Amino acid sequence: STPGQHDGIVDRSLWEQVQQLLTENRRKELGTKANKTQCLLTGLLFDDAGEPMSPHHARKPGGRRYAYYVSQALLQQRRSEAGTIGRVAAREIEAAVECALRPVFGPAQHQLWIDGTAVERRAILSALAERIELHRTELRIRLKAGVEARVADAKIDVTTEGRTLLVPFIVHKRGVETQIHLPAGQQAATYRVNPSFVRVMVRTCRWRQWFEKGEVTSLAEVAKCEGCSEGLVRKLLPMAFLAPDIVDAVLEGSLPRNLTIADLTSNDMPLSWTDQRARLGLDH
């Protein structure tokens, strides 16, 4: 077989670690109140003074409930020991972390992040990030060993403690609330992706892995395993052989709006990645 043209995004041992965490936690937590309210960054997020930032909730007029992460120094009335940002909206910081880590997600992680439970999202974060620090103008995400950030123009700080992804942001204040805005063009993937595209991508990548591992030898076997028609397998399989940057565009939701599943799964889609980009209008 022909060697691949790029390295895997996440190594196999890390992927297996995520799957083990998901298997152990899904049945126990699925549908419980804890699953619905669990804050994703608990135990991972710290301010720039080294204080843990813990989940905190407040109710505003009208009964709406708002979630925050608040420095333990503030919660314990040690205001002088808190970092430069002691309180941040949970939705803002979680979206910023997701955006920063999106390039190291594999297809299955993207699917779980979109459709999964809080426990599943937490398992993904725990497998990728060791520590997240909130500084005045940037997030510092210390990656776990074996995690490679595939980010254009990313700043990676390499120290004896490991590799840290540096993510700049702009702070906006609304009263006591701090809102984080990433630079223009960087938004959380979950707000823009097409779930149908992602589901097909995940499904077809799984089929490709089955062939590569010798677990199946024909389209009929894939159809039997999936409980679908052989015609559907034949129709969708070309999507598993798209160029990595086209796969990224599918997962990030950055494809041109006029493209459809039929465009991505066409039987006459070229095998050449360059020709694929030209065919889909992504070569500029």
Short mmCIF file of C-alpha atoms in Angstrom, two decimals:
data_model
loop_
_atom_site.label_atom_id
_atom_site.label_comp_id
_atom_site.label_asym_id
_atom_site.label_seq_id
_atom_site.Cartn_x
_atom_site.Cartn_y
_atom_site.Cartn_z
CA SER A 1 0.00 0.00 0.00
CA THR A 2 1.04 3.62 -0.56
CA PRO A 3 2.28 5.41 2.58
CA GLY A 4 0.05 8.23 3.82
CA GLN A 5 0.94 11.79 2.90
CA HIS A 6 0.64 13.18 6.42
CA ASP A 7 1.10 12.06 10.01
CA GLY A 8 -1.85 11.12 12.20
CA ILE A 9 -3.37 13.99 14.15
CA VAL A 10 -3.53 12.06 17.44
CA ASP A 11 -1.45 9.00 18.18
CA ARG A 12 -3.15 5.65 18.79
CA SER A 13 -2.34 5.41 22.51
CA LEU A 14 -3.98 8.77 23.16
CA TRP A 15 -7.02 7.79 21.11
CA GLU A 16 -7.37 4.55 23.09
CA GLN A 17 -7.11 6.51 26.33
CA VAL A 18 -10.04 8.69 25.28
CA GLN A 19 -12.10 5.64 24.33
CA GLN A 20 -11.41 4.00 27.69
CA LEU A 21 -12.52 7.11 29.55
CA LEU A 22 -15.69 7.32 27.48
CA THR A 23 -16.52 3.66 28.01
CA GLU A 24 -16.03 3.91 31.77
CA ASN A 25 -18.10 7.07 32.21
CA ARG A 26 -20.85 7.10 29.58
CA ARG A 27 -23.28 4.62 31.14
CA LYS A 28 -22.71 5.90 34.64
CA GLU A 29 -23.26 9.56 33.84
CA LEU A 30 -25.55 9.63 30.80
CA GLY A 31 -28.82 11.37 31.56
CA THR A 32 -27.99 12.27 35.16
CA LYS A 33 -28.25 15.74 36.64
CA ALA A 34 -24.48 15.82 37.13
CA ASN A 35 -24.01 15.17 33.42
CA LYS A 36 -26.22 18.13 32.52
CA THR A 37 -24.52 20.62 34.85
CA GLN A 38 -20.88 19.48 34.83
CA CYS A 39 -18.49 22.29 33.94
CA LEU A 40 -15.93 21.16 31.39
CA LEU A 41 -12.87 22.94 32.78
CA THR A 42 -13.16 21.97 36.46
CA GLY A 43 -9.72 21.00 37.74
CA LEU A 44 -8.02 22.16 34.53
CA LEU A 45 -8.45 25.94 34.65
CA PHE A 46 -6.19 28.23 36.72
CA ASP A 47 -5.69 31.99 36.86
CA ASP A 48 -2.26 33.51 36.19
CA ALA A 49 -1.48 33.54 39.91
CA GLY A 50 -1.81 29.76 40.01
CA GLU A 51 -5.17 29.75 41.79
CA PRO A 52 -7.73 27.15 40.64
CA MET A 53 -10.80 28.59 38.94
CA SER A 54 -13.95 26.82 40.09
CA PRO A 55 -17.49 26.70 38.69
CA HIS A 56 -19.86 29.25 40.17
CA HIS A 57 -23.46 30.07 39.26
CA ALA A 58 -25.61 33.14 39.66
CA ARG A 59 -29.26 33.89 39.00
CA LYS A 60 -30.22 37.19 37.46
CA PRO A 61 -33.60 38.94 37.27
CA GLY A 62 -36.04 36.74 35.40
CA GLY A 63 -34.60 33.57 36.95
CA ARG A 64 -31.97 32.91 34.27
CA ARG A 65 -28.95 30.98 35.55
CA TYR A 66 -25.45 32.03 34.47
CA ALA A 67 -22.29 29.95 34.85
CA TYR A 68 -18.85 31.36 35.61
CA TYR A 69 -15.38 30.21 36.57
CA VAL A 70 -14.13 32.13 39.59
CA SER A 71 -10.68 32.16 41.16
CA GLN A 72 -10.57 30.34 44.48
CA ALA A 73 -8.75 33.37 45.89
CA LEU A 74 -11.88 35.47 45.30
CA LEU A 75 -14.22 32.80 46.62
CA GLN A 76 -12.12 32.56 49.78
CA GLN A 77 -11.94 36.35 50.23
CA ARG A 78 -8.23 36.48 49.33
CA ARG A 79 -8.70 39.13 46.65
CA SER A 80 -5.07 40.29 46.64
CA GLU A 81 -3.93 36.75 45.75
CA ALA A 82 -6.18 36.38 42.71
CA GLY A 83 -4.85 36.56 39.16
CA THR A 84 -5.43 39.38 36.69
CA ILE A 85 -8.71 37.79 35.55
CA GLY A 86 -10.52 36.39 38.55
CA ARG A 87 -13.93 35.72 37.01
CA VAL A 88 -14.93 34.69 33.48
CA ALA A 89 -18.16 33.54 31.82
CA ALA A 90 -18.12 29.75 31.45
CA ARG A 91 -19.55 29.79 27.94
CA GLU A 92 -16.87 32.23 26.73
CA ILE A 93 -13.85 30.40 28.16
CA GLU A 94 -15.10 26.93 27.18
CA ALA A 95 -15.67 28.09 23.59
CA ALA A 96 -12.18 29.61 23.49
CA VAL A 97 -10.59 26.38 24.74
CA GLU A 98 -12.55 24.34 22.21
CA CYS A 99 -11.43 26.62 19.38
CA ALA A 100 -7.80 26.38 20.49
CA LEU A 101 -7.85 22.58 20.72
CA ARG A 102 -9.96 21.98 17.62
CA PRO A 103 -6.90 21.31 15.38
CA VAL A 104 -5.85 18.33 17.51
CA PHE A 105 -9.30 16.73 17.45
CA GLY A 106 -9.65 13.68 15.22
CA PRO A 107 -12.91 13.10 13.32
CA ALA A 108 -14.42 11.07 16.13
CA GLN A 109 -13.56 13.75 18.71
CA HIS A 110 -15.30 16.36 16.55
CA GLN A 111 -18.41 14.18 16.38
CA LEU A 112 -18.42 13.58 20.15
CA TRP A 113 -17.90 17.27 20.86
CA ILE A 114 -20.90 18.19 18.73
CA ASP A 115 -23.32 15.46 19.79
CA GLY A 116 -21.81 14.07 22.98
CA THR A 117 -22.56 14.50 26.65
CA ALA A 118 -20.66 16.71 29.07
CA VAL A 119 -18.85 13.60 30.30
CA GLU A 120 -17.68 12.78 26.77
CA ARG A 121 -16.46 16.32 26.15
CA ARG A 122 -14.69 16.32 29.48
CA ALA A 123 -12.96 13.03 28.58
CA ILE A 124 -11.66 14.57 25.36
CA LEU A 125 -10.29 17.63 27.16
CA SER A 126 -8.68 15.52 29.89
CA ALA A 127 -6.89 13.40 27.28
CA LEU A 128 -5.51 16.44 25.43
CA ALA A 129 -4.80 19.13 28.04
CA GLU A 130 -2.88 18.88 31.29
CA ARG A 131 -3.43 22.45 32.52
CA ILE A 132 -5.11 25.62 31.23
CA GLU A 133 -4.02 29.03 32.52
CA LEU A 134 -6.01 32.22 32.00
CA HIS A 135 -3.69 35.22 31.58
CA ARG A 136 -4.55 38.84 30.83
CA THR A 137 -4.17 38.55 27.04
CA GLU A 138 -3.77 34.84 26.32
CA LEU A 139 -4.71 31.30 27.22
CA ARG A 140 -1.86 28.92 27.97
CA ILE A 141 -2.84 25.31 27.36
CA ARG A 142 -0.25 22.77 28.43
CA LEU A 143 -0.65 19.77 26.14
CA LYS A 144 -0.25 16.23 27.35
CA ALA A 145 2.66 14.18 26.08
CA GLY A 146 2.05 12.84 22.59
CA VAL A 147 -0.43 15.54 21.56
CA GLU A 148 0.70 17.46 18.49
CA ALA A 149 -0.88 20.83 17.72
CA ARG A 150 -1.42 21.19 13.99
CA VAL A 151 -2.22 24.91 13.97
CA ALA A 152 -1.28 27.48 11.37
CA ASP A 153 0.84 30.23 12.95
CA ALA A 154 0.39 28.66 16.38
CA LYS A 155 2.73 29.71 19.14
CA ILE A 156 4.11 26.74 21.04
CA ASP A 157 6.20 27.34 24.16
CA VAL A 158 8.51 24.40 24.88
CA THR A 159 9.79 24.11 28.47
CA THR A 160 10.91 21.39 30.81
CA GLU A 161 7.26 21.08 31.90
CA GLY A 162 6.11 20.24 28.37
CA ARG A 163 4.62 21.96 25.33
CA THR A 164 2.21 24.83 25.90
CA LEU A 165 -0.15 26.23 23.27
CA LEU A 166 -0.37 30.04 23.52
CA VAL A 167 -3.72 31.45 22.37
CA PRO A 168 -4.11 35.27 22.25
CA PHE A 169 -7.49 36.85 22.96
CA ILE A 170 -9.14 40.21 23.58
CA VAL A 171 -10.97 40.95 26.84
CA HIS A 172 -14.25 42.86 26.98
CA LYS A 173 -15.80 43.92 30.27
CA ARG A 174 -19.51 44.03 31.00
CA GLY A 175 -19.91 45.07 34.62
CA VAL A 176 -18.09 42.46 36.71
CA GLU A 177 -18.22 39.92 33.88
CA THR A 178 -15.20 39.24 31.69
CA GLN A 179 -15.86 38.15 28.12
CA ILE A 180 -13.16 36.60 25.94
CA HIS A 181 -13.05 37.13 22.20
CA LEU A 182 -10.56 35.33 19.98
CA PRO A 183 -9.02 37.13 16.99
CA ALA A 184 -11.17 37.62 13.89
CA GLY A 185 -11.77 34.39 11.99
CA GLN A 186 -11.41 32.14 15.03
CA GLN A 187 -14.75 30.95 16.35
CA ALA A 188 -15.95 27.88 18.16
CA ALA A 189 -16.50 25.04 15.72
CA THR A 190 -19.77 23.92 17.28
CA TYR A 191 -21.47 27.11 16.16
CA ARG A 192 -20.60 26.64 12.47
CA VAL A 193 -20.24 22.99 11.62
CA ASN A 194 -22.79 20.98 9.68
CA PRO A 195 -23.53 17.93 11.89
CA SER A 196 -24.67 15.89 8.87
CA PHE A 197 -21.31 16.43 7.13
CA VAL A 198 -19.43 15.44 10.29
CA ARG A 199 -21.49 12.28 10.78
CA VAL A 200 -20.78 11.13 7.24
CA MET A 201 -17.07 11.95 7.60
CA VAL A 202 -16.79 9.97 10.84
CA ARG A 203 -18.70 7.05 9.35
CA THR A 204 -16.63 6.83 6.17
CA CYS A 205 -13.33 7.21 8.05
CA ARG A 206 -14.39 4.24 10.16
CA TRP A 207 -15.02 2.21 7.01
CA ARG A 208 -11.60 3.14 5.65
CA GLN A 209 -9.94 2.00 8.89
CA TRP A 210 -11.74 -1.34 8.63
CA PHE A 211 -10.29 -1.88 5.16
CA GLU A 212 -6.79 -0.77 6.23
CA LYS A 213 -6.82 -3.18 9.19
CA GLY A 214 -8.17 -6.04 7.07
CA GLU A 215 -11.33 -6.28 9.16
CA VAL A 216 -13.45 -6.17 5.99
CA THR A 217 -12.62 -7.00 2.37
CA SER A 218 -15.69 -5.83 0.47
CA LEU A 219 -18.38 -3.17 0.41
CA ALA A 220 -20.92 -5.88 1.15
CA GLU A 221 -19.17 -6.67 4.45
CA VAL A 222 -19.18 -2.98 5.42
CA ALA A 223 -22.89 -2.77 4.63
CA LYS A 224 -23.60 -5.83 6.75
CA CYS A 225 -21.65 -4.39 9.71
CA GLU A 226 -23.40 -1.02 9.42
CA GLY A 227 -26.84 -2.37 8.75
CA CYS A 228 -27.21 -0.36 5.56
CA SER A 229 -27.26 -1.00 1.83
CA GLU A 230 -24.15 -1.69 -0.22
CA GLY A 231 -25.25 1.14 -2.50
CA LEU A 232 -25.06 3.63 0.37
CA VAL A 233 -21.54 2.46 1.25
CA ARG A 234 -20.46 2.82 -2.37
CA LYS A 235 -22.01 6.30 -2.53
CA LEU A 236 -20.41 7.69 0.65
CA LEU A 237 -17.00 5.99 0.74
CA PRO A 238 -15.17 8.55 -1.48
CA MET A 239 -15.49 11.03 1.37
CA ALA A 240 -12.95 9.00 3.36
CA PHE A 241 -10.24 9.77 0.79
CA LEU A 242 -10.40 13.57 0.79
CA ALA A 243 -7.31 15.71 1.41
CA PRO A 244 -6.59 16.41 5.12
CA ASP A 245 -7.30 20.13 4.76
CA ILE A 246 -10.67 19.35 3.15
CA VAL A 247 -11.42 17.01 6.07
CA ASP A 248 -10.50 19.86 8.43
CA ALA A 249 -12.84 22.20 6.55
CA VAL A 250 -15.67 19.69 6.96
CA LEU A 251 -15.01 19.34 10.69
CA GLU A 252 -14.58 23.07 11.26
CA GLY A 253 -17.60 24.10 9.21
CA SER A 254 -15.53 26.31 6.90
CA LEU A 255 -16.58 24.75 3.58
CA PRO A 256 -18.29 27.05 1.04
CA ARG A 257 -22.01 27.13 1.83
CA ASN A 258 -22.99 25.89 -1.62
CA LEU A 259 -21.20 22.53 -1.26
CA THR A 260 -23.29 19.45 -0.49
CA ILE A 261 -22.68 15.86 0.59
CA ALA A 262 -23.12 14.87 -3.05
CA ASP A 263 -20.23 17.16 -4.02
CA LEU A 264 -17.95 15.53 -1.45
CA THR A 265 -18.91 11.94 -2.29
CA SER A 266 -18.96 12.13 -6.07
CA ASN A 267 -17.77 8.92 -7.75
CA ASP A 268 -15.55 10.89 -10.07
CA MET A 269 -13.82 12.81 -7.26
CA PRO A 270 -10.07 12.86 -8.17
CA LEU A 271 -7.64 10.93 -5.98
CA SER A 272 -5.11 13.76 -6.23
CA TRP A 273 -5.51 16.13 -3.29
CA THR A 274 -4.59 19.09 -5.50
CA ASP A 275 -7.26 18.15 -8.02
CA GLN A 276 -9.80 17.67 -5.21
CA ARG A 277 -9.19 21.22 -3.98
CA ALA A 278 -9.61 22.55 -7.50
CA ARG A 279 -12.80 20.52 -7.99
CA LEU A 280 -14.35 21.94 -4.80
CA GLY A 281 -13.13 25.48 -5.34
CA LEU A 282 -10.72 25.38 -2.38
CA ASP A 283 -7.47 25.98 -4.26
CA HIS A 284 -7.24 29.70 -3.65
#
